[in-house]
Every structure is written in C-alpha cells, then in structure tokens.
Amino acid sequence: MTPRRWREHASYVVSAHVIPVTAVAAFAATAFGMRFPQRDGRPGDTSAQGLLFAALGAATLLLCRRSPYVALAGATMVFLGYGLVAGNFNPALQLPIMVCVYYLVLERPVRWSVLVVSVLVVLIWIIAIQTTSGAWIGPNRLGTVAYIMLAAAIGAVSRTRRAYLGAVEARARLAERMREDEATRRVAAERVRIAQDLHDITAHHLSLMHMQVAVALRLLPDRAGEAADILRRLQLTAKEALAETKAAVGVLRSDDHDSVMAPTPGIDDVRSLIDGHRCAGMEVELETEGDPVGLPDAIGLTAYRIVQEALTNAARHAADGTVRVKLTYGFHTLTIAVSNPAQLKPAKPPGPQFGLTGMQERARAVGGSVSADRRGRSFETVARLPLTSSDPDLSMLYRSTETHR
C-alpha cells in the first residue's frame, strides 16, 4: 500500500469512529455538567430526566458530520425541550450544540454558516434572558453566547487550516506533474536532437565518402598514388563518422561511467570541416567578417551542424563550381551564408527536405532562424543565430552529447 493510500485508509477509519466517540464523550460531559448548581443559585439536575435529555442531545451528534443542519436543529430542539419540560435552563446542554456548530462551520459554505450561527446566537440569547436573572449583559448570559461563538471560531480555524493544507497538497501535486511533464519534454527534445545529429552525421559523411570514392576511382587507372591517398582519407572519414555517431548516441549509455568523454564540435571546427570537403575534391571558400567571439555550446554546435548540412546538400545537389561559406559576426547575431551553383534542372523531383527542416528546428531551438532560396544561378542557405543563449538549460542539453570512446 502506497503512503497516500495508507493515509486515505487511516483517515477513513478515524472518520468512521470519531463521531460515535464524540457522541459518547458529549453524553458523559453533559450528564456530568448538569449535576453542578448554577451561579445564580439554580440547582443542578441529577434526575433520570436530565440523563435522558443529555442522551438525546448526544445522539444528535451522530448526524453532525453527514447533515450538520439537521444535527444542529435536533440539538437545539433538545435544549429547548429541556427548558420547557424542566422549567429551567442548564448550560451543559449547550455542549451538543457547540459540537454541531463546529462541524457546521467546518463542512458547510461560509455564507450559510454565518447566517445559521447568527440566528442561533440570537435564539440562545433570548432563552438566556427569559430563564436567567440579572442584567442584560451578565456573566451567565454572555457565557451562553460565548460558548457558541467559541465553537464557531474553532470551526473557522479548522476550516482555514484544512483549506491551507489542501492548497499545499494541490501545489505539490501540480509541481510533481510539472516535473514529470518537464522530464517528458526533455526526453522528447533529446530524442529529436539525437535523430537530427544522426541525420547530419550520416548524410555528411556518406556524401563525403561518396565523393572520395568517385575521385579515387577516377584516379586509380593513371594516378594510383593519389588514389591511395584518397582512400586513406576515406578511412579517416569513416573513422570520424563512427566517432560522431558514438557522440550522438553515447548519452544513452548511462551505465558506462568509466568511458572517456570527448567534446562536441563547435564553430571553431568549421574550418576542419571545410578542409575535409576540399580533400574530397569540392571547391570551398571560407570568408569571415567581423571579430569572432566565443559561442555557447548549444549555439556553437548548431552553427557547426548548419554548415555541415549545407555543405552536404551542396555536395549532393549542386552543380560544378565553388561553394562559398561566409561567417559574419555582428553585434548580437552570427550570420552564416552558404551559397553554391544551382543545377538548371533538378536530376529528380524534390522529396521531403528533412535537412532544411532539421536546420530550421535547430536554429529555432536557440532563438535563431534559417532560410534557403534559389537566387538566379545559385542556391543560398542563410542562418541567423544569436551570439548569446537566452535559455541556460540549452547548454546543459547540448553538453550531454559528448561521446564515449
């Protein structure tokens, strides 16, 4: 049984027995209190008639939790009936009324509780005036009203405390649900990020390896030495692909605590990325404008992946010519522009542009944007990324993508 179920079961057991115990205790206290003489000289009541009215008053308490209005009306009728039969007023019979008032204020709406208690106070005050002697505001008369007001005040305090505890529990449940929703959101974001990384890694390295194999095959008949160099670079490219694949999925291996961690790529690795494409036979020019600044891990990785995807698209779809990569550092924004010669007619109908969608999603995740459009005889991809991250959790998210070697 969970702690919450245990508390609910215990509360049910206590609630089922507290009312009968209260009724028995009220009967004993009422019967005991009726024995004492009053301050104005009235004698106490030790007769069987007094015990009968004490038992009737206590019996009304059996309904005070389920129907407090009915219980209060019954206790008041017992109180009035005793006065009519005995011709005397005994404050001890107010104890059942006080218990009913407490439960009425605790369980029922405030507006109706105030109205009922006000009417009851006036009624008890009138009875006290008719059955006691002395000044209008005397100890006996004030005491009868004060007992009712005290019970109502205790009920109001208990009601406020119950509402406060309920609000605290509700906030705790809401916080727990929010933590669960946040954990689910982070898991979903991590799955999307891993999928994007795998797409970028496989598309980039496979395209690069395809170019290297094509160049090696073309050089193999007449220039075997250069072809061998290309094949050695192909081996390095495959090794890099394996390492970056481990970087993308290594975070899932949470049980491997002794592995060595390697950092994820960033904006400083763009030059080596371009060098790899140059070695594969692609003509790539890199231009940097403005003063380079250090970027947060999330933005640096996003910039690297955008350049990587743009170069991959150029290798797969561009016409022969030079691919130009331009990095522009502004006051608040890093602008990445990758342009390449466009084919006059696509080799095949365009399918779903997952690469462009992935770049746009990456840029939006860090507060940037990506656009791609054909301009004349060239195709240009432009990304605008902030130089600082507005979400401190992004760095933690992207820092977790380190590889296990």
CSV table of C-alpha atoms in Angstrom, one decimal:
chain,number,residue,atom,x,y,z
A,1,MET,CA,0.0,0.0,0.0
A,2,THR,CA,1.4,3.4,-1.0
A,3,PRO,CA,1.8,6.1,1.6
A,4,ARG,CA,-1.0,8.1,0.1
A,5,ARG,CA,-3.4,5.1,0.1
A,6,TRP,CA,-2.4,4.4,3.7
A,7,ARG,CA,-3.2,8.0,4.7
A,8,GLU,CA,-6.6,7.8,3.0
A,9,HIS,CA,-7.4,4.5,4.7
A,10,ALA,CA,-6.3,5.8,8.1
A,11,SER,CA,-8.4,8.9,7.5
A,12,TYR,CA,-11.4,6.8,6.7
A,13,VAL,CA,-11.0,4.6,9.7
A,14,VAL,CA,-10.6,7.6,12.0
A,15,SER,CA,-13.6,9.4,10.5
A,16,ALA,CA,-15.8,6.3,10.9
A,17,HIS,CA,-15.1,6.2,14.7
A,18,VAL,CA,-14.6,9.8,15.7
A,19,ILE,CA,-18.3,10.7,15.6
A,20,PRO,CA,-19.5,7.8,17.9
A,21,VAL,CA,-16.7,8.5,20.3
A,22,THR,CA,-17.5,12.2,20.3
A,23,ALA,CA,-21.2,11.4,21.0
A,24,VAL,CA,-20.3,9.2,23.9
A,25,ALA,CA,-17.9,11.8,25.3
A,26,ALA,CA,-20.5,14.6,24.9
A,27,PHE,CA,-23.1,12.5,26.8
A,28,ALA,CA,-20.7,11.9,29.6
A,29,ALA,CA,-19.6,15.6,29.8
A,30,THR,CA,-23.2,16.8,29.5
A,31,ALA,CA,-24.5,14.5,32.2
A,32,PHE,CA,-21.6,15.4,34.5
A,33,GLY,CA,-22.0,19.1,33.9
A,34,MET,CA,-25.7,19.1,34.6
A,35,ARG,CA,-25.1,17.9,38.2
A,36,PHE,CA,-23.5,21.2,39.3
A,37,PRO,CA,-25.6,24.2,40.6
A,38,GLN,CA,-25.5,27.4,38.5
A,39,ARG,CA,-24.1,30.7,39.6
A,40,ASP,CA,-27.5,32.3,40.1
A,41,GLY,CA,-28.4,29.7,42.6
A,42,ARG,CA,-30.3,27.3,40.3
A,43,PRO,CA,-29.7,23.7,41.4
A,44,GLY,CA,-28.1,21.0,39.2
A,45,ASP,CA,-30.0,18.2,37.7
A,46,THR,CA,-29.2,14.6,38.7
A,47,SER,CA,-32.5,13.1,37.7
A,48,ALA,CA,-33.2,10.4,35.1
A,49,GLN,CA,-35.0,13.1,33.1
A,50,GLY,CA,-31.7,15.1,32.8
A,51,LEU,CA,-29.8,12.0,31.7
A,52,LEU,CA,-32.5,11.3,29.1
A,53,PHE,CA,-32.1,14.8,27.6
A,54,ALA,CA,-28.3,14.5,27.8
A,55,ALA,CA,-28.5,11.2,25.8
A,56,LEU,CA,-30.9,12.8,23.2
A,57,GLY,CA,-28.5,15.8,22.8
A,58,ALA,CA,-25.5,13.4,22.4
A,59,ALA,CA,-27.5,11.3,19.9
A,60,THR,CA,-27.9,14.3,17.5
A,61,LEU,CA,-24.1,14.3,17.1
A,62,LEU,CA,-24.3,11.1,15.1
A,63,LEU,CA,-25.6,13.3,12.2
A,64,CYS,CA,-23.3,16.3,12.7
A,65,ARG,CA,-20.8,15.1,10.0
A,66,ARG,CA,-23.3,14.0,7.4
A,67,SER,CA,-26.1,16.5,8.0
A,68,PRO,CA,-24.9,19.3,10.3
A,69,TYR,CA,-28.1,21.4,9.7
A,70,VAL,CA,-30.3,18.5,10.9
A,71,ALA,CA,-28.0,17.7,13.8
A,72,LEU,CA,-27.9,21.4,14.9
A,73,ALA,CA,-31.7,21.6,14.7
A,74,GLY,CA,-32.0,18.5,16.8
A,75,ALA,CA,-29.6,19.6,19.4
A,76,THR,CA,-31.4,23.0,19.6
A,77,MET,CA,-34.8,21.2,20.0
A,78,VAL,CA,-33.4,19.1,22.8
A,79,PHE,CA,-32.1,22.2,24.5
A,80,LEU,CA,-35.5,24.0,24.2
A,81,GLY,CA,-37.4,20.9,25.1
A,82,TYR,CA,-35.5,20.5,28.4
A,83,GLY,CA,-36.3,24.1,29.2
A,84,LEU,CA,-40.0,23.6,28.6
A,85,VAL,CA,-40.2,20.3,30.5
A,86,ALA,CA,-37.9,21.1,33.4
A,87,GLY,CA,-38.7,24.8,33.5
A,88,ASN,CA,-35.1,25.5,34.0
A,89,PHE,CA,-32.1,26.5,31.9
A,90,ASN,CA,-28.9,24.3,32.1
A,91,PRO,CA,-25.9,25.5,30.1
A,92,ALA,CA,-24.4,22.0,30.0
A,93,LEU,CA,-26.9,21.0,27.3
A,94,GLN,CA,-25.2,23.6,25.0
A,95,LEU,CA,-22.3,21.2,24.5
A,96,PRO,CA,-24.0,19.2,21.8
A,97,ILE,CA,-25.0,22.5,20.1
A,98,MET,CA,-21.3,23.6,20.2
A,99,VAL,CA,-20.2,20.4,18.6
A,100,CYS,CA,-22.8,20.8,15.8
A,101,VAL,CA,-21.8,24.4,15.3
A,102,TYR,CA,-18.2,23.4,14.9
A,103,TYR,CA,-19.0,20.8,12.2
A,104,LEU,CA,-21.4,23.2,10.5
A,105,VAL,CA,-18.8,25.9,10.1
A,106,LEU,CA,-16.2,23.3,9.1
A,107,GLU,CA,-18.2,21.5,6.5
A,108,ARG,CA,-20.7,23.9,5.0
A,109,PRO,CA,-20.5,27.1,3.0
A,110,VAL,CA,-19.4,30.2,4.9
A,111,ARG,CA,-22.5,32.3,3.9
A,112,TRP,CA,-25.0,29.8,5.3
A,113,SER,CA,-22.9,29.0,8.3
A,114,VAL,CA,-22.7,32.7,9.3
A,115,LEU,CA,-26.5,33.0,8.8
A,116,VAL,CA,-27.4,29.9,10.9
A,117,VAL,CA,-24.9,30.7,13.7
A,118,SER,CA,-26.2,34.3,13.9
A,119,VAL,CA,-29.8,33.1,14.2
A,120,LEU,CA,-28.8,30.5,16.8
A,121,VAL,CA,-26.9,33.2,18.9
A,122,VAL,CA,-30.0,35.4,18.9
A,123,LEU,CA,-32.2,32.5,19.9
A,124,ILE,CA,-29.8,31.4,22.7
A,125,TRP,CA,-29.6,35.0,23.9
A,126,ILE,CA,-33.4,35.3,24.1
A,127,ILE,CA,-33.6,32.0,26.0
A,128,ALA,CA,-30.9,33.1,28.4
A,129,ILE,CA,-32.8,36.4,29.1
A,130,GLN,CA,-36.0,34.5,29.7
A,131,THR,CA,-34.6,31.9,32.0
A,132,THR,CA,-31.9,33.8,34.0
A,133,SER,CA,-32.0,36.8,36.2
A,134,GLY,CA,-29.7,39.8,36.3
A,135,ALA,CA,-28.5,42.5,33.9
A,136,TRP,CA,-29.0,42.2,30.2
A,137,ILE,CA,-25.2,41.8,29.9
A,138,GLY,CA,-24.3,39.5,32.7
A,139,PRO,CA,-21.8,36.6,33.1
A,140,ASN,CA,-24.5,33.9,32.7
A,141,ARG,CA,-26.0,35.5,29.5
A,142,LEU,CA,-22.6,36.4,28.0
A,143,GLY,CA,-21.3,32.9,28.8
A,144,THR,CA,-24.2,31.2,26.8
A,145,VAL,CA,-23.4,33.2,23.7
A,146,ALA,CA,-19.6,33.0,24.2
A,147,TYR,CA,-19.8,29.2,24.1
A,148,ILE,CA,-21.5,29.2,20.7
A,149,MET,CA,-19.1,31.9,19.3
A,150,LEU,CA,-16.1,29.9,20.6
A,151,ALA,CA,-17.3,26.7,18.8
A,152,ALA,CA,-17.8,28.7,15.6
A,153,ALA,CA,-14.3,30.3,15.9
A,154,ILE,CA,-12.7,26.9,16.3
A,155,GLY,CA,-14.6,25.6,13.3
A,156,ALA,CA,-13.5,28.5,11.2
A,157,VAL,CA,-9.8,28.0,12.2
A,158,SER,CA,-10.1,24.3,11.4
A,159,ARG,CA,-11.7,25.1,8.0
A,160,THR,CA,-8.9,27.6,7.2
A,161,ARG,CA,-6.2,25.1,8.1
A,162,ARG,CA,-7.9,22.4,6.0
A,163,ALA,CA,-8.0,24.7,3.1
A,164,TYR,CA,-4.4,25.6,3.5
A,165,LEU,CA,-3.3,22.0,3.7
A,166,GLY,CA,-5.4,21.2,0.6
A,167,ALA,CA,-3.8,24.1,-1.3
A,168,VAL,CA,-0.3,22.9,-0.2
A,169,GLU,CA,-1.1,19.3,-1.4
A,170,ALA,CA,-2.5,20.7,-4.7
A,171,ARG,CA,0.6,22.7,-5.3
A,172,ALA,CA,2.7,19.7,-4.5
A,173,ARG,CA,0.8,17.5,-7.0
A,174,LEU,CA,0.9,20.3,-9.6
A,175,ALA,CA,4.7,20.6,-9.1
A,176,GLU,CA,5.1,16.9,-9.4
A,177,ARG,CA,3.1,16.8,-12.6
A,178,MET,CA,5.1,19.8,-13.9
A,179,ARG,CA,8.3,17.9,-13.1
A,180,GLU,CA,7.1,14.8,-14.9
A,181,ASP,CA,5.9,16.9,-17.9
A,182,GLU,CA,9.3,18.7,-18.0
A,183,ALA,CA,11.1,15.4,-17.8
A,184,THR,CA,8.9,14.0,-20.7
A,185,ARG,CA,9.6,17.2,-22.7
A,186,ARG,CA,13.3,16.9,-22.2
A,187,VAL,CA,13.3,13.3,-23.2
A,188,ALA,CA,11.4,14.1,-26.4
A,189,ALA,CA,13.7,17.0,-27.1
A,190,GLU,CA,16.7,14.7,-26.6
A,191,ARG,CA,15.3,12.1,-28.9
A,192,VAL,CA,14.7,14.8,-31.6
A,193,ARG,CA,18.2,16.1,-31.1
A,194,ILE,CA,19.8,12.7,-31.4
A,195,ALA,CA,17.8,12.0,-34.6
A,196,GLN,CA,19.0,15.3,-36.0
A,197,ASP,CA,22.6,14.5,-35.1
A,198,LEU,CA,22.4,11.1,-36.7
A,199,HIS,CA,20.9,12.5,-39.8
A,200,ASP,CA,23.6,15.2,-40.1
A,201,ILE,CA,26.4,12.8,-39.3
A,202,THR,CA,25.3,10.0,-41.7
A,203,ALA,CA,24.3,12.4,-44.6
A,204,HIS,CA,27.5,14.4,-44.3
A,205,HIS,CA,30.0,11.6,-44.0
A,206,LEU,CA,28.3,9.3,-46.6
A,207,SER,CA,28.2,12.2,-49.1
A,208,LEU,CA,31.9,12.9,-48.3
A,209,MET,CA,32.8,9.2,-48.7
A,210,HIS,CA,30.8,9.0,-51.9
A,211,MET,CA,32.9,11.9,-53.4
A,212,GLN,CA,36.1,10.4,-52.2
A,213,VAL,CA,35.3,7.0,-53.7
A,214,ALA,CA,34.3,8.7,-57.0
A,215,VAL,CA,37.6,10.7,-57.1
A,216,ALA,CA,39.6,7.6,-56.2
A,217,LEU,CA,38.0,5.5,-59.0
A,218,ARG,CA,38.7,8.2,-61.5
A,219,LEU,CA,42.4,8.5,-60.5
A,220,LEU,CA,43.0,4.8,-60.0
A,221,PRO,CA,44.0,3.8,-63.6
A,222,ASP,CA,46.6,6.5,-64.2
A,223,ARG,CA,47.4,8.0,-60.8
A,224,ALA,CA,47.4,5.2,-58.4
A,225,GLY,CA,49.4,7.1,-55.7
A,226,GLU,CA,46.9,9.9,-55.5
A,227,ALA,CA,44.0,7.4,-55.5
A,228,ALA,CA,45.7,5.6,-52.5
A,229,ASP,CA,45.8,9.0,-50.6
A,230,ILE,CA,42.1,9.5,-51.3
A,231,LEU,CA,41.3,6.0,-50.0
A,232,ARG,CA,43.4,6.7,-46.8
A,233,ARG,CA,41.3,9.9,-46.3
A,234,LEU,CA,38.2,7.8,-46.9
A,235,GLN,CA,39.3,5.6,-44.0
A,236,LEU,CA,39.7,8.7,-41.8
A,237,THR,CA,36.3,9.9,-42.8
A,238,ALA,CA,34.7,6.6,-41.9
A,239,LYS,CA,36.5,6.8,-38.5
A,240,GLU,CA,35.2,10.3,-37.9
A,241,ALA,CA,31.7,9.1,-38.8
A,242,LEU,CA,31.9,6.3,-36.2
A,243,ALA,CA,33.2,8.7,-33.6
A,244,GLU,CA,30.4,11.3,-34.2
A,245,THR,CA,27.8,8.5,-34.2
A,246,LYS,CA,29.0,7.5,-30.8
A,247,ALA,CA,28.8,11.1,-29.8
A,248,ALA,CA,25.1,11.2,-30.8
A,249,VAL,CA,24.0,8.1,-29.0
A,250,GLY,CA,26.6,7.8,-26.3
A,251,VAL,CA,24.4,9.8,-23.9
A,252,LEU,CA,22.0,6.8,-23.9
A,253,ARG,CA,24.7,4.6,-22.4
A,254,SER,CA,24.2,5.9,-18.8
A,255,ASP,CA,25.8,2.8,-17.3
A,256,ASP,CA,29.2,3.4,-18.9
A,257,HIS,CA,30.8,5.8,-16.3
A,258,ASP,CA,34.4,4.9,-17.0
A,259,SER,CA,34.5,5.9,-20.6
A,260,VAL,CA,36.4,9.0,-21.8
A,261,MET,CA,34.4,11.9,-22.9
A,262,ALA,CA,35.1,14.0,-26.0
A,263,PRO,CA,33.6,17.4,-26.6
A,264,THR,CA,31.1,18.1,-29.3
A,265,PRO,CA,32.1,20.2,-32.4
A,266,GLY,CA,31.6,23.9,-32.4
A,267,ILE,CA,32.1,27.0,-34.6
A,268,ASP,CA,35.9,26.6,-34.3
A,269,ASP,CA,35.7,23.2,-36.1
A,270,VAL,CA,34.1,24.6,-39.2
A,271,ARG,CA,37.5,25.1,-40.9
A,272,SER,CA,38.5,21.5,-40.4
A,273,LEU,CA,35.0,20.5,-41.7
A,274,ILE,CA,35.7,22.6,-44.9
A,275,ASP,CA,39.2,21.1,-45.2
A,276,GLY,CA,37.6,17.6,-45.3
A,277,HIS,CA,35.4,18.6,-48.2
A,278,ARG,CA,38.3,20.2,-50.0
A,279,CYS,CA,40.3,16.9,-49.7
A,280,ALA,CA,37.3,15.1,-51.2
A,281,GLY,CA,37.5,17.3,-54.3
A,282,MET,CA,35.0,20.0,-53.5
A,283,GLU,CA,35.9,23.7,-54.1
A,284,VAL,CA,35.0,25.5,-50.9
A,285,GLU,CA,35.9,29.1,-50.0
A,286,LEU,CA,35.6,30.3,-46.4
A,287,GLU,CA,35.2,34.0,-45.5
A,288,THR,CA,34.9,35.5,-42.0
A,289,GLU,CA,33.7,39.0,-41.4
A,290,GLY,CA,33.8,40.8,-38.1
A,291,ASP,CA,35.5,39.8,-34.9
A,292,PRO,CA,35.0,36.1,-34.0
A,293,VAL,CA,33.7,35.6,-30.4
A,294,GLY,CA,33.2,32.5,-28.3
A,295,LEU,CA,29.8,31.0,-28.6
A,296,PRO,CA,27.8,28.9,-26.0
A,297,ASP,CA,28.0,25.2,-26.6
A,298,ALA,CA,24.4,25.0,-27.9
A,299,ILE,CA,24.9,27.8,-30.4
A,300,GLY,CA,28.3,26.6,-31.5
A,301,LEU,CA,27.1,23.1,-32.2
A,302,THR,CA,24.0,24.5,-34.1
A,303,ALA,CA,26.3,26.6,-36.2
A,304,TYR,CA,28.5,23.7,-37.0
A,305,ARG,CA,25.6,21.4,-37.9
A,306,ILE,CA,24.1,24.0,-40.2
A,307,VAL,CA,27.3,24.5,-42.1
A,308,GLN,CA,27.7,20.7,-42.2
A,309,GLU,CA,24.2,20.2,-43.6
A,310,ALA,CA,24.6,23.0,-46.1
A,311,LEU,CA,27.8,21.5,-47.4
A,312,THR,CA,26.3,18.1,-47.6
A,313,ASN,CA,23.3,19.4,-49.6
A,314,ALA,CA,25.8,21.2,-51.9
A,315,ALA,CA,27.8,18.0,-52.4
A,316,ARG,CA,24.6,16.1,-53.3
A,317,HIS,CA,22.6,18.6,-55.4
A,318,ALA,CA,24.9,21.5,-56.5
A,319,ALA,CA,26.3,21.9,-60.0
A,320,ASP,CA,30.0,22.1,-60.6
A,321,GLY,CA,31.6,25.2,-59.1
A,322,THR,CA,32.8,26.8,-56.0
A,323,VAL,CA,30.8,26.7,-52.7
A,324,ARG,CA,31.2,29.8,-50.6
A,325,VAL,CA,30.8,29.9,-46.8
A,326,LYS,CA,30.6,33.3,-45.1
A,327,LEU,CA,30.5,33.8,-41.3
A,328,THR,CA,29.5,37.3,-40.3
A,329,TYR,CA,29.8,38.3,-36.7
A,330,GLY,CA,27.5,41.2,-35.8
A,331,PHE,CA,26.8,42.9,-32.5
A,332,HIS,CA,24.2,40.4,-31.4
A,333,THR,CA,24.0,37.9,-34.3
A,334,LEU,CA,26.1,35.4,-36.2
A,335,THR,CA,25.0,35.2,-39.8
A,336,ILE,CA,26.0,32.0,-41.8
A,337,ALA,CA,25.6,32.2,-45.5
A,338,VAL,CA,26.4,29.1,-47.7
A,339,SER,CA,25.9,29.5,-51.5
A,340,ASN,CA,26.6,27.1,-54.3
A,341,PRO,CA,25.9,26.9,-58.0
A,342,ALA,CA,22.4,25.5,-58.6
A,343,GLN,CA,21.5,23.0,-61.3
A,344,LEU,CA,19.5,24.3,-64.2
A,345,LYS,CA,17.1,21.3,-63.8
A,346,PRO,CA,16.9,19.0,-60.8
A,347,ALA,CA,18.1,15.5,-61.5
A,348,LYS,CA,15.0,14.1,-59.8
A,349,PRO,CA,11.8,15.5,-58.3
A,350,PRO,CA,12.4,17.1,-54.9
A,351,GLY,CA,11.3,14.9,-52.0
A,352,PRO,CA,10.8,15.9,-48.3
A,353,GLN,CA,13.5,18.4,-47.3
A,354,PHE,CA,14.5,16.8,-44.0
A,355,GLY,CA,17.9,18.5,-44.0
A,356,LEU,CA,16.4,22.0,-44.3
A,357,THR,CA,13.7,21.2,-41.7
A,358,GLY,CA,16.4,20.0,-39.3
A,359,MET,CA,18.4,23.1,-39.8
A,360,GLN,CA,15.3,25.3,-39.1
A,361,GLU,CA,14.4,23.3,-36.0
A,362,ARG,CA,18.0,23.6,-34.7
A,363,ALA,CA,18.1,27.3,-35.2
A,364,ARG,CA,14.7,27.9,-33.6
A,365,ALA,CA,15.8,25.9,-30.6
A,366,VAL,CA,18.5,28.5,-29.8
A,367,GLY,CA,16.4,31.5,-30.9
A,368,GLY,CA,17.6,31.8,-34.5
A,369,SER,CA,16.3,31.3,-38.0
A,370,VAL,CA,17.2,29.6,-41.3
A,371,SER,CA,16.1,30.4,-44.8
A,372,ALA,CA,17.0,28.8,-48.1
A,373,ASP,CA,16.2,30.0,-51.5
A,374,ARG,CA,17.4,30.0,-55.1
A,375,ARG,CA,18.8,33.2,-56.3
A,376,GLY,CA,19.5,33.3,-60.0
A,377,ARG,CA,22.0,30.6,-60.8
A,378,SER,CA,22.9,29.9,-57.2
A,379,PHE,CA,21.3,28.4,-54.2
A,380,GLU,CA,21.9,30.1,-50.8
A,381,THR,CA,21.2,29.0,-47.3
A,382,VAL,CA,21.3,31.8,-44.7
A,383,ALA,CA,21.2,31.2,-40.9
A,384,ARG,CA,21.0,33.9,-38.2
A,385,LEU,CA,21.9,32.8,-34.7
A,386,PRO,CA,22.2,34.8,-31.5
A,387,LEU,CA,25.7,35.2,-30.0
A,388,THR,CA,24.3,34.5,-26.5
A,389,SER,CA,21.8,31.9,-25.3
A,390,SER,CA,18.6,33.1,-23.7
A,391,ASP,CA,17.9,29.6,-22.2
A,392,PRO,CA,20.6,28.4,-19.7
A,393,ASP,CA,19.2,24.8,-20.0
A,394,LEU,CA,20.3,24.6,-23.6
A,395,SER,CA,24.0,24.4,-22.7
A,396,MET,CA,23.3,21.6,-20.3
A,397,LEU,CA,21.2,19.8,-23.0
A,398,TYR,CA,23.9,20.0,-25.7
A,399,ARG,CA,26.8,19.4,-23.4
A,400,SER,CA,25.3,16.0,-22.7
A,401,THR,CA,26.0,14.9,-26.3
A,402,GLU,CA,29.6,14.1,-25.6
A,403,THR,CA,30.9,10.8,-26.9
A,404,HIS,CA,32.1,7.7,-25.2
A,405,ARG,CA,35.4,6.3,-26.6
